[in-house]
Tab-separated table of C-alpha atoms in Angstrom:
chain	number	residue	atom	x	y	z
A	54	UNK	CA	-15.343	10.933	21.165
A	55	UNK	CA	-14.663	11.252	17.415
A	56	UNK	CA	-11.481	12.948	16.345
A	57	UNK	CA	-12.255	16.120	14.377
A	58	UNK	CA	-9.556	15.308	11.837
A	59	UNK	CA	-9.640	11.563	12.395
A	60	UNK	CA	-8.897	8.782	9.971
A	61	UNK	CA	-11.548	7.276	7.695
A	62	UNK	CA	-9.710	3.925	7.546
A	63	UNK	CA	-7.880	2.296	10.465
A	64	UNK	CA	-6.006	-0.961	10.881
A	65	UNK	CA	-5.180	-2.510	14.252
A	66	UNK	CA	-2.676	-5.323	14.705
A	67	UNK	CA	-0.216	-6.452	17.338
A	68	UNK	CA	2.786	-6.023	15.027
A	69	UNK	CA	3.004	-2.850	12.999
A	70	UNK	CA	4.656	-1.969	9.679
A	71	UNK	CA	7.834	-0.671	11.334
A	72	UNK	CA	10.109	-1.752	14.181
A	73	UNK	CA	13.016	0.033	15.858
A	74	UNK	CA	16.426	-1.107	17.047
A	75	UNK	CA	18.332	0.996	19.551
A	76	UNK	CA	22.070	1.439	19.023
A	77	UNK	CA	24.713	1.624	21.770
A	78	UNK	CA	24.849	5.381	21.237
A	79	UNK	CA	21.087	5.715	21.804
A	80	UNK	CA	20.267	6.164	18.130
A	81	UNK	CA	17.167	4.468	16.690
A	82	UNK	CA	17.137	2.570	13.406
A	83	UNK	CA	13.758	1.933	11.770
A	84	UNK	CA	13.116	-1.231	9.791
A	85	UNK	CA	10.010	-1.448	7.635
A	86	UNK	CA	8.158	-4.725	7.258
A	87	UNK	CA	6.149	-6.253	4.436
A	88	UNK	CA	3.145	-8.535	4.220
A	89	UNK	CA	-0.490	-8.357	3.257
A	90	UNK	CA	-1.509	-5.446	5.462
A	91	UNK	CA	1.345	-3.244	4.239
A	92	UNK	CA	0.392	-4.031	0.620
A	93	UNK	CA	-3.248	-3.410	1.405
A	94	UNK	CA	-2.747	-0.009	2.986
A	95	UNK	CA	-0.549	0.965	0.042
A	96	UNK	CA	-3.405	-0.029	-2.288
A	97	UNK	CA	-5.866	2.469	-0.789
A	98	UNK	CA	-3.402	5.304	-1.428
A	99	UNK	CA	-2.146	8.212	0.703
A	100	UNK	CA	-5.306	10.300	0.209
A	101	UNK	CA	-7.321	7.900	2.374
A	102	UNK	CA	-5.483	9.200	5.442
A	103	UNK	CA	-5.376	5.755	7.003
A	104	UNK	CA	-3.953	5.150	10.473
A	105	UNK	CA	-2.322	1.940	11.654
A	106	UNK	CA	-2.462	1.240	15.400
A	107	UNK	CA	0.026	-1.330	16.698
A	108	UNK	CA	1.940	-2.278	19.851
A	109	UNK	CA	5.512	-1.464	20.796
A	110	UNK	CA	7.245	-4.865	20.843
A	111	UNK	CA	10.611	-4.031	22.376
A	112	UNK	CA	12.801	-1.364	23.931
A	113	UNK	CA	13.575	0.304	20.588
A	114	UNK	CA	9.870	0.593	19.781
A	115	UNK	CA	9.110	2.009	23.236
A	116	UNK	CA	11.810	4.643	22.871
A	117	UNK	CA	10.375	5.626	19.463
A	118	UNK	CA	6.940	6.044	21.078
A	119	UNK	CA	8.443	8.244	23.803
A	120	UNK	CA	10.210	10.409	21.246
A	121	UNK	CA	6.983	10.857	19.277
A	122	UNK	CA	5.203	11.662	22.558
A	123	UNK	CA	2.585	8.985	21.950
A	124	UNK	CA	1.534	10.483	18.618
A	125	UNK	CA	2.165	9.238	15.091
A	126	UNK	CA	5.632	7.931	14.299
A	127	UNK	CA	7.842	9.948	11.913
A	128	UNK	CA	6.640	9.508	8.322
A	129	UNK	CA	10.228	8.926	7.131
A	130	UNK	CA	10.339	5.782	9.274
A	131	UNK	CA	6.987	4.402	8.132
A	132	UNK	CA	7.134	4.932	4.393
A	133	UNK	CA	4.662	7.797	4.674
A	134	UNK	CA	2.025	5.818	6.562
A	135	UNK	CA	0.436	7.250	9.687
A	136	UNK	CA	1.307	4.826	12.469
A	137	UNK	CA	0.418	5.100	16.131
A	138	UNK	CA	2.381	2.688	18.294
A	139	UNK	CA	1.127	1.900	21.804
A	140	UNK	CA	3.605	1.679	24.670
A	141	UNK	CA	1.715	-0.868	26.767
A	142	UNK	CA	3.466	-1.654	30.068
A	143	UNK	CA	5.994	-4.467	29.391
A	144	UNK	CA	4.555	-6.807	32.049
A	145	UNK	CA	1.010	-6.315	30.726
A	146	UNK	CA	2.186	-6.835	27.146
A	147	UNK	CA	4.131	-10.009	28.041
A	148	UNK	CA	1.179	-11.517	29.933
A	149	UNK	CA	-1.271	-10.681	27.137
A	150	UNK	CA	0.986	-11.669	24.224
A	151	UNK	CA	2.905	-14.681	25.527
A	152	UNK	CA	0.584	-15.723	28.340
A	153	UNK	CA	-2.777	-15.565	26.561
A	154	UNK	CA	-2.446	-14.925	22.810
A	155	UNK	CA	0.409	-17.320	22.085
A	156	UNK	CA	0.064	-19.841	24.921
A	157	UNK	CA	-3.725	-20.135	25.147
A	158	UNK	CA	-5.643	-18.823	22.113
A	159	UNK	CA	-3.039	-20.052	19.613
A	160	UNK	CA	-2.973	-23.462	21.299
A	161	UNK	CA	-6.765	-23.742	21.298
A	162	UNK	CA	-7.219	-22.806	17.634
A	163	UNK	CA	-4.384	-25.089	16.483
A	164	UNK	CA	-5.476	-27.996	18.734
A	165	UNK	CA	-2.017	-28.151	20.317
A	166	UNK	CA	-2.713	-28.992	23.966
A	167	UNK	CA	-1.447	-32.228	25.489
A	168	UNK	CA	-4.778	-32.571	27.251
A	169	UNK	CA	-3.898	-35.077	30.014
A	170	UNK	CA	-1.612	-32.375	31.449
A	171	UNK	CA	-2.735	-29.060	30.000
A	172	UNK	CA	-4.307	-26.546	30.017
A	173	UNK	CA	-4.518	-25.662	33.709
A	174	UNK	CA	-6.614	-22.532	34.170
A	175	UNK	CA	-5.675	-21.279	37.623
A	176	UNK	CA	-5.144	-17.960	39.424
A	177	UNK	CA	-2.060	-17.269	37.285
A	178	UNK	CA	-4.166	-17.627	34.150
A	179	UNK	CA	-6.727	-15.183	35.541
A	180	UNK	CA	-4.020	-12.608	36.106
A	181	UNK	CA	-2.831	-13.030	32.519
A	182	UNK	CA	-6.408	-12.809	31.250
A	183	UNK	CA	-6.833	-9.444	32.989
A	184	UNK	CA	-3.684	-8.281	31.198
A	185	UNK	CA	-5.152	-9.448	27.862
A	186	UNK	CA	-8.284	-7.412	28.610
A	187	UNK	CA	-6.165	-4.354	29.458
A	188	UNK	CA	-4.084	-4.788	26.291
A	189	UNK	CA	-7.238	-4.977	24.145
A	190	UNK	CA	-8.703	-1.960	25.956
A	191	UNK	CA	-5.591	0.093	25.127
A	192	UNK	CA	-6.174	-0.628	21.421
A	193	UNK	CA	-9.884	0.181	21.684
A	194	UNK	CA	-9.090	3.517	23.357
A	195	UNK	CA	-6.525	4.449	20.695
A	196	UNK	CA	-8.816	3.499	17.810
A	197	UNK	CA	-11.708	5.420	19.348
A	198	UNK	CA	-9.495	8.501	19.613
A	199	UNK	CA	-8.060	8.226	16.083
A	200	UNK	CA	-11.212	7.443	14.090
A	201	UNK	CA	-13.331	9.997	12.236
A	202	UNK	CA	-17.098	9.677	12.465
A	203	UNK	CA	-18.311	6.560	10.626
A	204	UNK	CA	-14.765	5.365	9.886
A	205	UNK	CA	-13.949	1.787	8.844
A	206	UNK	CA	-11.764	-0.123	11.303
A	207	UNK	CA	-10.106	-3.443	10.380
A	208	UNK	CA	-8.977	-5.307	13.522
A	209	UNK	CA	-6.554	-8.164	12.984
A	210	UNK	CA	-6.241	-11.574	14.566
A	211	UNK	CA	-6.357	-13.503	17.842
A	212	UNK	CA	-4.336	-10.934	19.779
A	213	UNK	CA	-7.225	-8.477	19.501
A	214	UNK	CA	-10.417	-10.538	19.779
A	215	UNK	CA	-11.926	-8.266	22.441
A	216	UNK	CA	-11.322	-5.014	20.570
A	217	UNK	CA	-14.451	-5.012	18.333
A	218	UNK	CA	-16.826	-5.309	21.295
A	219	UNK	CA	-14.906	-2.748	23.358
A	220	UNK	CA	-14.722	-0.337	20.423
A	221	UNK	CA	-18.448	-0.633	19.698
A	222	UNK	CA	-19.155	0.461	23.282
A	223	UNK	CA	-16.881	3.482	22.856
A	224	UNK	CA	-17.814	4.403	19.281
A	225	UNK	CA	-21.095	2.857	18.039
A	226	UNK	CA	-20.851	5.020	14.889
A	227	UNK	CA	-17.869	3.076	13.507
A	228	UNK	CA	-17.933	0.243	10.982
A	229	UNK	CA	-15.820	-2.475	12.549
A	230	UNK	CA	-14.348	-5.597	10.965
A	231	UNK	CA	-12.350	-8.403	12.563
A	232	UNK	CA	-10.150	-10.791	10.582
A	233	UNK	CA	-8.836	-14.110	11.958
A	234	UNK	CA	-5.536	-15.237	10.424
A	235	UNK	CA	-5.600	-18.500	12.383
A	236	UNK	CA	-7.968	-21.443	12.154
A	237	UNK	CA	-10.950	-21.392	14.508
A	238	UNK	CA	-11.344	-24.314	16.894
A	239	UNK	CA	-14.419	-26.564	16.673
A	240	UNK	CA	-16.825	-26.173	19.624
A	241	UNK	CA	-15.746	-29.250	21.611
A	242	UNK	CA	-12.127	-28.096	21.634
A	243	UNK	CA	-12.923	-24.408	21.982
A	244	UNK	CA	-14.779	-25.228	25.183
A	245	UNK	CA	-11.500	-26.164	26.846
A	246	UNK	CA	-11.436	-22.452	27.652
A	247	UNK	CA	-13.139	-21.399	30.905
A	248	UNK	CA	-16.799	-20.769	30.095
A	249	UNK	CA	-16.679	-17.030	30.795
A	250	UNK	CA	-13.511	-16.562	28.731
A	251	UNK	CA	-14.892	-18.615	25.827
A	252	UNK	CA	-17.971	-16.381	25.847
A	253	UNK	CA	-15.978	-13.149	26.208
A	254	UNK	CA	-13.830	-13.898	23.145
A	255	UNK	CA	-16.904	-14.645	21.017
A	256	UNK	CA	-18.745	-11.567	22.305
A	257	UNK	CA	-15.653	-9.510	21.474
A	258	UNK	CA	-15.514	-10.651	17.853
A	259	UNK	CA	-19.301	-10.320	17.505
A	260	UNK	CA	-18.910	-6.650	18.395
A	261	UNK	CA	-17.761	-6.293	14.785
A	262	UNK	CA	-20.129	-5.565	11.914
A	263	UNK	CA	-18.265	-8.202	9.985
A	264	UNK	CA	-16.054	-11.119	11.088
A	265	UNK	CA	-13.908	-12.658	8.361
A	266	UNK	CA	-11.794	-15.789	8.026
A	267	UNK	CA	-9.311	-17.373	5.633
A	268	UNK	CA	-11.537	-20.345	4.732
A	269	UNK	CA	-15.165	-21.377	4.938
A	270	UNK	CA	-14.178	-24.172	7.328
A	271	UNK	CA	-12.843	-21.735	9.934
A	272	UNK	CA	-15.868	-19.446	9.486
A	273	UNK	CA	-18.235	-22.368	10.051
A	274	UNK	CA	-16.324	-23.398	13.194
A	275	UNK	CA	-16.700	-19.869	14.565
A	276	UNK	CA	-20.447	-19.905	13.873
A	277	UNK	CA	-20.755	-23.300	15.584
A	278	UNK	CA	-18.977	-21.923	18.670
A	279	UNK	CA	-21.320	-18.922	18.739
A	280	UNK	CA	-24.303	-21.291	18.660
A	281	UNK	CA	-22.971	-23.724	21.266
A	282	UNK	CA	-21.383	-21.296	23.730
A	283	UNK	CA	-23.609	-18.226	23.443
A	284	UNK	CA	-26.826	-19.669	22.054
A	285	UNK	CA	-26.525	-17.153	19.195
A	286	UNK	CA	-28.643	-17.436	16.069
A	287	UNK	CA	-27.056	-17.982	12.673
A	288	UNK	CA	-28.361	-17.572	9.145
A	289	UNK	CA	-28.912	-20.852	7.331
A	290	UNK	CA	-26.355	-19.942	4.666
A	291	UNK	CA	-23.651	-19.185	7.250
A	292	UNK	CA	-23.662	-15.538	6.220
A	293	UNK	CA	-24.325	-13.961	9.600
A	294	UNK	CA	-24.595	-14.456	13.363
A	295	UNK	CA	-27.130	-12.589	15.501
A	296	UNK	CA	-26.596	-12.140	19.232
A	297	UNK	CA	-28.318	-9.797	21.679
A	298	UNK	CA	-29.942	-7.843	18.860
A	299	UNK	CA	-26.739	-7.225	16.881
A	300	UNK	CA	-26.015	-9.017	13.597
A	301	UNK	CA	-22.443	-9.711	12.529
A	302	UNK	CA	-21.919	-10.616	8.894
A	303	UNK	CA	-19.491	-13.484	8.211
A	304	UNK	CA	-16.974	-13.322	5.357
A	305	UNK	CA	-14.261	-15.471	3.806
A	306	UNK	CA	-11.157	-14.035	2.113
A	307	UNK	CA	-8.483	-16.573	1.161
A	308	UNK	CA	-5.260	-14.550	1.260
A	309	UNK	CA	-3.159	-15.361	-1.800
A	310	UNK	CA	0.457	-15.013	-2.824
A	311	UNK	CA	1.796	-11.790	-4.338
A	312	UNK	CA	2.904	-13.168	-7.701
A	313	UNK	CA	4.461	-9.991	-9.123
A	314	UNK	CA	6.564	-9.347	-6.033
A	315	UNK	CA	7.666	-12.980	-5.641
A	316	UNK	CA	8.635	-13.468	-9.282
A	317	UNK	CA	10.644	-10.265	-9.360
A	318	UNK	CA	12.287	-10.756	-5.960
A	319	UNK	CA	13.193	-14.392	-6.652
A	320	UNK	CA	15.405	-13.409	-9.610
A	321	UNK	CA	17.515	-10.789	-7.868
A	322	UNK	CA	21.259	-11.237	-7.433
A	323	UNK	CA	21.236	-12.356	-3.787
A	324	UNK	CA	18.771	-15.160	-4.612
A	325	UNK	CA	20.971	-16.331	-7.496
A	326	UNK	CA	23.934	-16.442	-5.064
A	327	UNK	CA	21.916	-18.524	-2.577
A	328	UNK	CA	20.868	-20.892	-5.364
A	329	UNK	CA	24.486	-21.536	-6.268
A	330	UNK	CA	25.329	-22.241	-2.611
A	331	UNK	CA	22.340	-24.583	-2.213
A	332	UNK	CA	23.208	-26.467	-5.413
A	333	UNK	CA	26.717	-26.986	-4.063
A	334	UNK	CA	25.342	-28.233	-0.747
A	335	UNK	CA	22.880	-30.597	-2.470
A	336	UNK	CA	25.675	-31.903	-4.711
A	337	UNK	CA	25.399	-34.537	-7.435
A	338	UNK	CA	23.988	-33.954	-10.911
A	339	UNK	CA	20.267	-34.544	-11.155
A	340	UNK	CA	19.837	-34.977	-7.428
A	341	UNK	CA	16.229	-34.244	-6.355
A	342	UNK	CA	15.092	-31.905	-3.592
A	343	UNK	CA	12.276	-32.006	-1.053
A	344	UNK	CA	11.947	-28.476	0.350
A	345	UNK	CA	10.195	-27.170	3.444
A	346	UNK	CA	10.277	-23.603	4.761
A	347	UNK	CA	8.781	-23.006	8.203
A	348	UNK	CA	9.229	-21.351	11.534
A	349	UNK	CA	9.803	-23.893	14.314
A	350	UNK	CA	6.181	-23.396	15.291
A	351	UNK	CA	4.575	-26.388	17.003
A	352	UNK	CA	1.705	-26.457	14.507
A	353	UNK	CA	4.044	-26.734	11.492
A	354	UNK	CA	4.724	-30.432	12.201
A	355	UNK	CA	8.389	-30.376	11.219
A	356	UNK	CA	9.375	-33.397	13.320
A	357	UNK	CA	6.795	-35.693	11.687
A	358	UNK	CA	7.933	-34.415	8.290
A	359	UNK	CA	11.492	-35.479	9.100
A	360	UNK	CA	10.282	-38.854	10.388
A	361	UNK	CA	8.368	-39.382	7.121
A	362	UNK	CA	11.527	-38.592	5.145
A	363	UNK	CA	13.481	-41.071	7.266
A	364	UNK	CA	10.821	-43.702	6.520
A	365	UNK	CA	11.060	-42.900	2.799
A	366	UNK	CA	14.801	-43.634	2.899
A	367	UNK	CA	14.220	-46.840	4.872
A	368	UNK	CA	11.429	-48.194	2.661
A	369	UNK	CA	12.630	-46.858	-0.696
A	370	UNK	CA	16.388	-47.391	-0.819
A	371	UNK	CA	16.406	-46.255	-4.464
A	372	UNK	CA	16.154	-42.663	-3.196
A	373	UNK	CA	19.289	-42.894	-1.065
A	374	UNK	CA	21.909	-40.640	-2.576
A	375	UNK	CA	19.317	-39.343	-5.046
A	376	UNK	CA	17.355	-36.875	-2.922
A	377	UNK	CA	18.136	-34.196	-0.324
A	378	UNK	CA	15.609	-32.804	2.134
A	379	UNK	CA	16.308	-29.063	2.265
A	380	UNK	CA	14.625	-28.042	5.525
A	381	UNK	CA	14.473	-24.437	6.670
A	382	UNK	CA	13.292	-24.344	10.278
A	383	UNK	CA	13.609	-20.794	11.510
A	384	UNK	CA	13.459	-20.506	15.331
A	385	UNK	CA	10.226	-19.003	16.613
A	386	UNK	CA	9.008	-17.832	20.027
A	387	UNK	CA	12.199	-18.915	21.732
A	388	UNK	CA	11.142	-17.091	24.895
A	389	UNK	CA	8.691	-19.985	25.481
A	390	UNK	CA	10.297	-23.193	26.790
A	391	UNK	CA	8.055	-25.514	24.779
A	392	UNK	CA	9.263	-23.839	21.565
A	393	UNK	CA	12.924	-24.081	22.567
A	394	UNK	CA	12.444	-27.794	23.252
A	395	UNK	CA	10.733	-28.289	19.909
A	396	UNK	CA	13.507	-26.482	18.025
A	397	UNK	CA	16.082	-28.750	19.696
A	398	UNK	CA	14.041	-31.823	18.729
A	399	UNK	CA	13.984	-30.755	15.077
A	400	UNK	CA	17.782	-30.437	15.111
A	401	UNK	CA	18.200	-33.803	16.860
A	402	UNK	CA	16.043	-35.734	14.360
A	403	UNK	CA	17.838	-34.134	11.398
A	404	UNK	CA	21.194	-35.103	12.932
A	405	UNK	CA	19.973	-38.686	13.494
A	406	UNK	CA	18.915	-39.062	9.841
A	407	UNK	CA	22.249	-37.719	8.607
A	408	UNK	CA	24.145	-40.048	10.952
A	409	UNK	CA	22.090	-43.076	9.907
A	410	UNK	CA	21.974	-42.623	6.140
A	411	UNK	CA	24.624	-40.057	5.202
A	412	UNK	CA	27.696	-41.013	3.254
A	413	UNK	CA	30.555	-39.265	1.545
A	414	UNK	CA	29.182	-36.823	-1.005
A	415	UNK	CA	25.584	-37.059	0.243
A	416	UNK	CA	24.006	-35.508	3.316
A	417	UNK	CA	20.309	-36.516	3.356
A	418	UNK	CA	19.063	-33.470	5.340
A	419	UNK	CA	20.300	-29.926	4.779
A	420	UNK	CA	18.856	-28.115	7.809
A	421	UNK	CA	19.087	-24.317	7.991
A	422	UNK	CA	17.967	-22.417	11.078
A	423	UNK	CA	19.048	-18.841	10.275
A	424	UNK	CA	16.175	-16.865	8.778
A	425	UNK	CA	17.084	-15.796	5.244
A	426	UNK	CA	14.301	-14.787	2.849
A	427	UNK	CA	16.550	-14.798	-0.218
A	428	UNK	CA	17.631	-18.370	0.582
A	429	UNK	CA	13.998	-19.397	1.048
A	430	UNK	CA	13.190	-18.052	-2.429
A	431	UNK	CA	16.211	-19.894	-3.848
A	432	UNK	CA	14.899	-23.123	-2.326
A	433	UNK	CA	11.446	-22.454	-3.778
A	434	UNK	CA	12.981	-22.177	-7.240
A	435	UNK	CA	14.992	-25.393	-6.832
A	436	UNK	CA	12.264	-27.528	-5.247
A	437	UNK	CA	11.151	-30.726	-6.948
A	438	UNK	CA	8.804	-31.415	-4.049
A	439	UNK	CA	7.441	-28.972	-1.455
A	440	UNK	CA	6.445	-30.523	1.867
A	441	UNK	CA	3.752	-28.522	3.711
A	442	UNK	CA	2.315	-30.787	6.407
A	443	UNK	CA	1.001	-28.656	9.294
A	444	UNK	CA	-1.095	-30.145	12.064
A	445	UNK	CA	-3.370	-27.170	11.478
A	446	UNK	CA	-2.815	-23.838	9.757
A	447	UNK	CA	-5.008	-20.834	9.032
A	448	UNK	CA	-3.735	-20.731	5.451
A	449	UNK	CA	0.002	-21.465	4.926
A	450	UNK	CA	1.401	-19.119	2.300
A	451	UNK	CA	4.459	-21.308	1.644
A	452	UNK	CA	2.121	-23.782	-0.098
A	453	UNK	CA	0.999	-20.916	-2.332
A	454	UNK	CA	4.385	-19.280	-2.885
A	455	UNK	CA	6.397	-22.320	-4.038
A	456	UNK	CA	4.315	-23.032	-7.186
A	457	UNK	CA	4.523	-19.339	-8.143
A	458	UNK	CA	8.331	-19.214	-7.895
A	459	UNK	CA	9.309	-22.759	-8.972
A	460	UNK	CA	11.636	-22.875	-11.999
A	461	UNK	CA	10.826	-26.340	-13.340
A	462	UNK	CA	7.555	-27.267	-11.658
A	463	UNK	CA	7.117	-28.583	-8.157
A	464	UNK	CA	4.927	-31.325	-6.695
A	465	UNK	CA	3.126	-30.163	-3.538
A	466	UNK	CA	2.632	-32.554	-0.627
A	467	UNK	CA	-0.030	-30.785	1.417
A	468	UNK	CA	-1.724	-31.445	4.740
A	469	UNK	CA	-5.485	-31.535	4.541
A	470	UNK	CA	-5.454	-29.491	7.777
A	471	UNK	CA	-3.903	-26.421	6.102
A	472	UNK	CA	-6.307	-23.680	5.079
A	473	UNK	CA	-4.594	-23.706	1.674
A	474	UNK	CA	-6.022	-27.205	1.116
A	475	UNK	CA	-9.413	-25.616	0.342
A	476	UNK	CA	-7.975	-23.980	-2.792
A	477	UNK	CA	-4.988	-26.199	-3.668
A	478	UNK	CA	-6.074	-29.692	-2.614
A	479	UNK	CA	-7.177	-30.780	-6.074
A	480	UNK	CA	-3.682	-30.458	-7.569
A	481	UNK	CA	-1.643	-31.361	-4.482
A	482	UNK	CA	-0.812	-34.787	-3.060
A	483	UNK	CA	-2.704	-34.557	0.220
A	484	UNK	CA	-1.816	-36.180	3.527
A	485	UNK	CA	-3.100	-36.731	7.038
A	486	UNK	CA	-0.430	-34.785	8.963
A	487	UNK	CA	-0.331	-37.291	11.829
A	488	UNK	CA	0.232	-40.293	9.532
A	489	UNK	CA	3.968	-40.614	8.949
A	490	UNK	CA	3.582	-43.666	6.707
A	491	UNK	CA	1.040	-41.830	4.542
A	492	UNK	CA	3.396	-38.843	4.294
A	493	UNK	CA	6.344	-41.078	3.298
A	494	UNK	CA	4.154	-42.653	0.588
A	495	UNK	CA	3.148	-39.176	-0.623
A	496	UNK	CA	6.794	-38.060	-0.802
A	497	UNK	CA	7.597	-41.086	-2.974
A	498	UNK	CA	4.605	-40.349	-5.219
A	499	UNK	CA	5.651	-36.710	-5.519
A	500	UNK	CA	9.274	-37.574	-6.383
A	501	UNK	CA	8.092	-40.094	-8.998
A	502	UNK	CA	5.598	-37.737	-10.650
A	503	UNK	CA	6.319	-37.411	-14.404
A	504	UNK	CA	7.847	-34.053	-15.280
A	505	UNK	CA	5.046	-32.942	-17.624
A	506	UNK	CA	2.326	-33.744	-15.071
A	507	UNK	CA	4.288	-31.909	-12.404
A	508	UNK	CA	4.532	-28.828	-14.660
A	509	UNK	CA	0.787	-28.892	-15.402
A	510	UNK	CA	-0.110	-29.212	-11.735
A	511	UNK	CA	2.244	-26.367	-10.864
A	512	UNK	CA	0.523	-24.049	-13.372
A	513	UNK	CA	-2.889	-24.799	-11.872
A	514	UNK	CA	-1.559	-24.447	-8.317
A	515	UNK	CA	0.020	-21.078	-9.130
A	516	UNK	CA	-3.233	-19.788	-10.665
A	517	UNK	CA	-5.244	-20.812	-7.582
A	518	UNK	CA	-2.557	-19.493	-5.229
A	519	UNK	CA	-2.637	-15.977	-6.678
A	520	UNK	CA	-6.415	-15.550	-7.016
A	521	UNK	CA	-6.564	-13.001	-4.172
A	522	UNK	CA	-3.164	-11.296	-3.750
A	523	UNK	CA	-2.579	-9.202	-0.607
A	524	UNK	CA	-3.703	-5.795	-1.881
A	525	UNK	CA	-6.922	-7.237	-3.330
A	526	UNK	CA	-7.470	-9.291	-0.156
A	527	UNK	CA	-7.296	-6.139	1.952
A	528	UNK	CA	-9.494	-4.116	-0.379
A	529	UNK	CA	-12.111	-6.890	-0.529
A	530	UNK	CA	-12.471	-6.705	3.269
A	531	UNK	CA	-12.672	-2.918	3.212
A	532	UNK	CA	-15.305	-2.845	0.440
A	533	UNK	CA	-17.368	-5.539	2.188
A	534	UNK	CA	-17.285	-3.556	5.429
A	535	UNK	CA	-18.237	-0.323	3.746
A	536	UNK	CA	-20.884	-1.906	1.505
């Protein structure tokens, strides 16, 4: 049923633009987030009357939903945006988010399973899958209630793959888009999923009028899965998929870095303070830096990056005392045991390298685990080499941000399995992320790159990296859906 005063533009995502912390006295403090969707909604302006539907992620969020009686959150908290937060039962949310989205779909699309032992799709999985269906249905219900007739709805990511199909059943008048921020698995790997689940995810996304991806490679993998799993038809140019009489257009929008924001933010006082502290930690005049900035996400490949750096120091003793690996590994998903173990492994390997090669006045690895955006920007500015070596990544914005912010030019060592490779590969030093020897060789090449060539490459990288900044990326999807 269409809302009489409903929104003409809606966004749905697991995480919303605001989160709440509850104080000991019961008070709620709102914290606004950033990112591409926030920039995008700002770009369409307040007159569009957009609504953002998201999930309550914690107790503070749930209390805020209760206080707003399930309606829109207070505008003072959201920067004037209309936000509807869904209080999905905590056990259903946990099973859908941790059990399916982050432990199954994420693992499939990033090719992370240790296949001799996992996955095991048993009765416990089926229970979690039902929760994922219920979680998606809650979003579909809310969007159906909030949308004006013929509204445009942009559904985001692997958490909400079933929403387009469910929403089409409820509101066939809507124009529905789905955007995948992750890679998409090739058919042979995708078919690790139980056959009915593999089909249900694809049917869900194909409920959209338009399904969009960060790179052509991920779009083509999705089309291949639709062919192999569903027997769907696809246009020869990869521009659409037709299934059961409905055609879904396929789009590619390579999210870029926000140059204006990054350049301004990276020269504020707190960043200058962090730069001074990092310079002191690096020590030594003229000492070079290899910088990485990641969450301790399994796909980011931090351990192999450290092993490659260790090999560089072993094989190229001339770099001992001359280079510091500044590694920011911010803990992620610590409620999952496999992520806790991985975070501990990162720390252990860094400690081993420092014990083996460190000497007075030189610590080879400067590992930081406390998330600090200002410090990340300081490291971007100081980097001689940026190491971005994911096993697989939908895009990887760090690869795009470092060249934009770098003070003196930065060589980029880039995995060919990052989505960013499609746009940046020509001016990066590319590596096979599994090949530690190849990565060590690339680090040496990057450190030895003449300064003028490094500066030229950085200019070209920065231009490619900012071709589609967040607001334009969002608007391109909206225009394509409405066109």
